[in-house]
Short mmCIF file of C-alpha atoms in Angstrom, two decimals:
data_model
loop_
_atom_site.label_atom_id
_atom_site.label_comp_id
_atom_site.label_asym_id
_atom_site.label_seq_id
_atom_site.Cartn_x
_atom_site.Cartn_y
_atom_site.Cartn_z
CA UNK A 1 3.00 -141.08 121.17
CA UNK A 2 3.82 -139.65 117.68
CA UNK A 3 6.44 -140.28 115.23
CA UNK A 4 6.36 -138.23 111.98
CA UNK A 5 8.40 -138.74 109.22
CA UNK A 6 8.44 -136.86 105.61
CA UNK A 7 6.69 -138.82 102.83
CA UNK A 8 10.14 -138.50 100.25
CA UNK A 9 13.21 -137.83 100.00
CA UNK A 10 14.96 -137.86 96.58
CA UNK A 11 18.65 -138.38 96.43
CA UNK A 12 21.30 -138.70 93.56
CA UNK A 13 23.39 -141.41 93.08
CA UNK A 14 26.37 -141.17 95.31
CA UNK A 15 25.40 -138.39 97.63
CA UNK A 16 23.96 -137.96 100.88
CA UNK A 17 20.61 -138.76 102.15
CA UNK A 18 19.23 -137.47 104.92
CA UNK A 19 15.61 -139.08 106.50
CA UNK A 20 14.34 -136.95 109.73
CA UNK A 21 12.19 -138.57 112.59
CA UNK A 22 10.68 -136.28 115.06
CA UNK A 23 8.70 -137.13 118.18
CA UNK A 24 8.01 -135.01 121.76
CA UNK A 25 11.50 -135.03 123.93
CA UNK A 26 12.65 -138.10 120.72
CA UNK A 27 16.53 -137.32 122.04
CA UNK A 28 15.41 -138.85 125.71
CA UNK A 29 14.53 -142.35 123.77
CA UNK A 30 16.24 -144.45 121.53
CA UNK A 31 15.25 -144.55 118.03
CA UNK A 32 15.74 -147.20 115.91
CA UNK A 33 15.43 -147.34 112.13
CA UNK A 34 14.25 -150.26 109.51
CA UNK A 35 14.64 -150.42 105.73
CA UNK A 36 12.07 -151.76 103.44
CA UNK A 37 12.38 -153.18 99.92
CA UNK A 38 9.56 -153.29 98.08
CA UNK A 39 7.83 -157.32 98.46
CA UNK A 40 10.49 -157.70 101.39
CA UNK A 41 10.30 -157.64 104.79
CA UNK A 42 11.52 -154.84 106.87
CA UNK A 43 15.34 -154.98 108.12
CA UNK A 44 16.81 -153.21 110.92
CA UNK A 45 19.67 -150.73 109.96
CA UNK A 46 20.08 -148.50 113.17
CA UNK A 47 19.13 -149.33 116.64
CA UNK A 48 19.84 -147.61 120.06
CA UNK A 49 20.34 -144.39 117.93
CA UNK A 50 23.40 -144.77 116.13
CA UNK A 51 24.21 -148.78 116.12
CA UNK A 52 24.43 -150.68 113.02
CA UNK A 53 23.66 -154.52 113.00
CA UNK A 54 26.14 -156.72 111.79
CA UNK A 55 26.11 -156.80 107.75
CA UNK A 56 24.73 -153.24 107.55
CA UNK A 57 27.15 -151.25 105.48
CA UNK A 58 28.78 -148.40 107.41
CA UNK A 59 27.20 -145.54 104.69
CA UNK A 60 24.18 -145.71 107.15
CA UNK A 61 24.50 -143.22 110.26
CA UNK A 62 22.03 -142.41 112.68
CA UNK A 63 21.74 -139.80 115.08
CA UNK A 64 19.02 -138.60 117.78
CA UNK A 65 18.63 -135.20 120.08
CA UNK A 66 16.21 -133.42 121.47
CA UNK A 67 12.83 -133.71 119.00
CA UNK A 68 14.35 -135.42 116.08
CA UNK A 69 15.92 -138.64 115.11
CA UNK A 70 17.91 -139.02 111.62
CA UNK A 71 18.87 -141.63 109.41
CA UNK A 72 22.41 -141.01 107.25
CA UNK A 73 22.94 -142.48 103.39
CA UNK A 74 26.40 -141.35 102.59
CA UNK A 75 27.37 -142.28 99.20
CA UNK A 76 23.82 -143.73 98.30
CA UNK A 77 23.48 -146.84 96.07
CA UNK A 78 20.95 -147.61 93.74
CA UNK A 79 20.05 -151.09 95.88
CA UNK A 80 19.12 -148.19 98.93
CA UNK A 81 16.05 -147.31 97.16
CA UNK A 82 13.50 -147.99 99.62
CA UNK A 83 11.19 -147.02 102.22
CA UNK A 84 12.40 -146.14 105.92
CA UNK A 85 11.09 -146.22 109.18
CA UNK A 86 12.08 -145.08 112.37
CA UNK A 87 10.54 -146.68 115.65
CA UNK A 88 11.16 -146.43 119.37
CA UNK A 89 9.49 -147.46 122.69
CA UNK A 90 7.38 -145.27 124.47
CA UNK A 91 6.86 -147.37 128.28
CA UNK A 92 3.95 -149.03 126.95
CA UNK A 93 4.29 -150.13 123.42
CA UNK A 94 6.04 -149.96 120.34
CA UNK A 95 5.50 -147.02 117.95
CA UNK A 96 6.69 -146.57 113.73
CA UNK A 97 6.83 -143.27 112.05
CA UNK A 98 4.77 -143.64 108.98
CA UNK A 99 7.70 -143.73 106.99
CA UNK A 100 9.89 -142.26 103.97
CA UNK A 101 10.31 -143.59 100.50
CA UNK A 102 14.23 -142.64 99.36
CA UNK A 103 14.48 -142.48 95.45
CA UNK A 104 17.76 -142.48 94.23
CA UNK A 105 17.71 -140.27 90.86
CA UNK B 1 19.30 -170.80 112.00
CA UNK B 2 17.76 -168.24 113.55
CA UNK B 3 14.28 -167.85 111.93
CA UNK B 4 10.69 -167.08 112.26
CA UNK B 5 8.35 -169.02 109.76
CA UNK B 6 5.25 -168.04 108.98
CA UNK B 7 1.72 -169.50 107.96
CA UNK B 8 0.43 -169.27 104.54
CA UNK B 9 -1.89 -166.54 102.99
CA UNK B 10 -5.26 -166.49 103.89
CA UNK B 11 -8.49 -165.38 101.91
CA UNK B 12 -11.28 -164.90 104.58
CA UNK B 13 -14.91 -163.45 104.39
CA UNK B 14 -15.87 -160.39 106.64
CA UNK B 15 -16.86 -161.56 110.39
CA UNK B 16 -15.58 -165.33 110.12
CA UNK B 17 -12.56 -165.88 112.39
CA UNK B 18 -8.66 -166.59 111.87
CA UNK B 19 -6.18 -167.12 113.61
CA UNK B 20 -2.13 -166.83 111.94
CA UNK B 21 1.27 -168.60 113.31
CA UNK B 22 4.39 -168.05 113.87
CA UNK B 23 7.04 -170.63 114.46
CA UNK B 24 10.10 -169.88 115.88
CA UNK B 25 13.47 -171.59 115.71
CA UNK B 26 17.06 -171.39 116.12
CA UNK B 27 16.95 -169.86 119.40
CA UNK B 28 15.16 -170.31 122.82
CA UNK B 29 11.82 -169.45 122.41
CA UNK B 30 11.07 -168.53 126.20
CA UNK B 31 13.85 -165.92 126.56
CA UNK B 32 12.67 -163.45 124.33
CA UNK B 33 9.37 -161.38 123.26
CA UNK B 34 8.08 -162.00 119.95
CA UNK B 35 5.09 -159.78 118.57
CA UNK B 36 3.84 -159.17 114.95
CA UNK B 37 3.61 -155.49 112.86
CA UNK B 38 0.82 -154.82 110.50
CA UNK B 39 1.00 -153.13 107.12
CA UNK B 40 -2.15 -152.24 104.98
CA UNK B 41 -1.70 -152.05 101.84
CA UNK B 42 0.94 -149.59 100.23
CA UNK B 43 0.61 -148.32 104.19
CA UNK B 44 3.59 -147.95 106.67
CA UNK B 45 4.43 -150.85 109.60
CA UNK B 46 2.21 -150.28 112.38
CA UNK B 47 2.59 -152.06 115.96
CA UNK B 48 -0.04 -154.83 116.81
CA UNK B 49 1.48 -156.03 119.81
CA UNK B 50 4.39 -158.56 121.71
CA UNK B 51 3.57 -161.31 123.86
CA UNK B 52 6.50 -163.02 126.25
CA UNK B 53 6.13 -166.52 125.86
CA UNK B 54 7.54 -167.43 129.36
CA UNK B 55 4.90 -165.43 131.22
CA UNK B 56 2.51 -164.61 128.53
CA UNK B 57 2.95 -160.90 129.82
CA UNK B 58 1.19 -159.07 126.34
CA UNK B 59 1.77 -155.39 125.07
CA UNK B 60 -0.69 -154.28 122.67
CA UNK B 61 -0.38 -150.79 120.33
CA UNK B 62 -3.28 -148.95 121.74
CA UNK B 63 -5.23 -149.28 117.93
CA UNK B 64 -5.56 -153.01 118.87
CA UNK B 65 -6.36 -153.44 122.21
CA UNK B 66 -9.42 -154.88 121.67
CA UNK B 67 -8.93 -156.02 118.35
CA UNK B 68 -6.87 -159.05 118.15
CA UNK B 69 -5.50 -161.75 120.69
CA UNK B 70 -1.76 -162.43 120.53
CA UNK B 71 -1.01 -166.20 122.38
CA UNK B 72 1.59 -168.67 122.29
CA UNK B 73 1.88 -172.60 122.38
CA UNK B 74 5.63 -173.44 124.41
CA UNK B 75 5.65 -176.41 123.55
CA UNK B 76 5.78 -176.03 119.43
CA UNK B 77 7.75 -172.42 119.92
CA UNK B 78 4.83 -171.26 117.92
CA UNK B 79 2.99 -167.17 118.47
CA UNK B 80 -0.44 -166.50 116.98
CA UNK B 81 -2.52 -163.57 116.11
CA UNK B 82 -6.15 -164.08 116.36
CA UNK B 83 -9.25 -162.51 114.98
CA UNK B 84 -12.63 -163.46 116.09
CA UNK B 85 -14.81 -161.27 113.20
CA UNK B 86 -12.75 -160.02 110.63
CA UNK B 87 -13.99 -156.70 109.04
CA UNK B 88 -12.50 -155.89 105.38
CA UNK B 89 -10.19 -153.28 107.33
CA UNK B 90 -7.96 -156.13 108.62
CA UNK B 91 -6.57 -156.80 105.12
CA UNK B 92 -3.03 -156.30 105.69
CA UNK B 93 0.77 -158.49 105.86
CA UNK B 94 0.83 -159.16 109.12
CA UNK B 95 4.95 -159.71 110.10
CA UNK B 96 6.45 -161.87 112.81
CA UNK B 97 8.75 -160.22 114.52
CA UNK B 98 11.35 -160.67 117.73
CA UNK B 99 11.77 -157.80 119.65
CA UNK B 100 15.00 -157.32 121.24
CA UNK B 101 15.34 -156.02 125.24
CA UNK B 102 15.85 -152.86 123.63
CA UNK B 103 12.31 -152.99 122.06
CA UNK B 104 13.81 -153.11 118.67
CA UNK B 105 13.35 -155.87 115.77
CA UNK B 106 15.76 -157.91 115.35
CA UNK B 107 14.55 -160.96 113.70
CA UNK B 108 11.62 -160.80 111.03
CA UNK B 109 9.43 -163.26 109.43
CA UNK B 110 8.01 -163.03 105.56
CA UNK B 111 4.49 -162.54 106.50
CA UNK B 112 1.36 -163.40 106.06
CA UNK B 113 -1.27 -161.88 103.52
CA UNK B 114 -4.84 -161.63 104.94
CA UNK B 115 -7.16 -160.71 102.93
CA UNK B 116 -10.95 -160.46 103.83
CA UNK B 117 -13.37 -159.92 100.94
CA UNK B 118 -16.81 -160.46 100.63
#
């Protein structure tokens, strides 16, 4: 199973960014989505779709039908410059898109 | 607290063997998976694998079946990822990470640098 994700997305500062996911029949599993600083560890920021973890500011949305998954930035800070990855479960085993790098201009 | 602490870098020669840690704490290591996530350098994550320390029941991502062993010690709350040659490919940070029911990560470690250079 296949997640693909677009290599960039550029966003000014206080707008909306929008990161896509897709996968075969992706609305039918839950999606879940990580942010990375650079020299940090990944952090979860979405799971089951459209749940944010406790301490995760509420200008992160997610959403997921049919082939895609997306990840919301509303009002984008300049500490949300990162990259993003969405993952999900496919039966057997874990699986990451290969990710998006968000550059807030 | 709830954390996963990991072992130090490592700088290893192609075909010797390694074998990384993870030590869990602040929670009860038998009632949840715990697995590890690969990134190459300036790559994207990539799933290695989850092991449920309980049962030892072990998921691998189908590009390391084969490749690594994933194992646990119970009694030190401790998950390892094992190499037994080491090819110059395998340079990575290699994260800790507990999955959730859900299959998502929840909990990450630092990670460990490996680094195998002739």
């Amino acid at each position: 199973y296949e997640l693909t994700q677009a290599p960039s997305v550029s966003v000014s500062l206080g707008q909306t960014a929008t990161i896509n996911c897709s996968g075969d029949n992706l609305g039918k599993k839950f999606a879940f989505w990580y942010q990375q600083r650079p020299g940090q560890a990944p952090v979860l920021v979405i799971y089951q779709n459209a749940k944010r973890p406790s301490g995760i500011p509420d200008r992160f949305s997610g959403s997921n039908s049919g082939q895609t998954a997306t990840l919301i930035i509303r009002g984008t800070q300049a500490m949300d410059e990162a990259d993003y990855y969405c993952q999900t479960w496919d039966g057997n085993a874990g699986v990451f898109g290969g990710g998006t790098k968000v550059t807030v201009l | 607290e709830v954390q996963l602490v990991q072992s130090g870098a490592e700088v290893k020669k192609p075909g010797e063997s390694l074998k990384i840690s993870c030590q869990a704490s602040g929670y009860k290591f038998t009632d949840y998976w715990i697995g590890w996530v690969r990134q190459m350098p300036g790559k994207g994550l990539e799933w290695v694998g989850v092991i449920y320390p309980d049962d030892s029941d072990i998921r691998y991502g189908p590009s390391f079946q084969g490749q690594v062993n994933i194992s646990v010690d119970k009694s030190i709350d401790t998950a390892y990822l094992q190499w037994s040659s080491l090819k110059a490919s395998d340079t990575a940070m290699y994260y800790c990470a507990r999955p959730t029911s859900g299959w998502w990560f929840d909990l990450w470690g630092r990670g460990t640098l490996v680094t195998v250079s002739s």
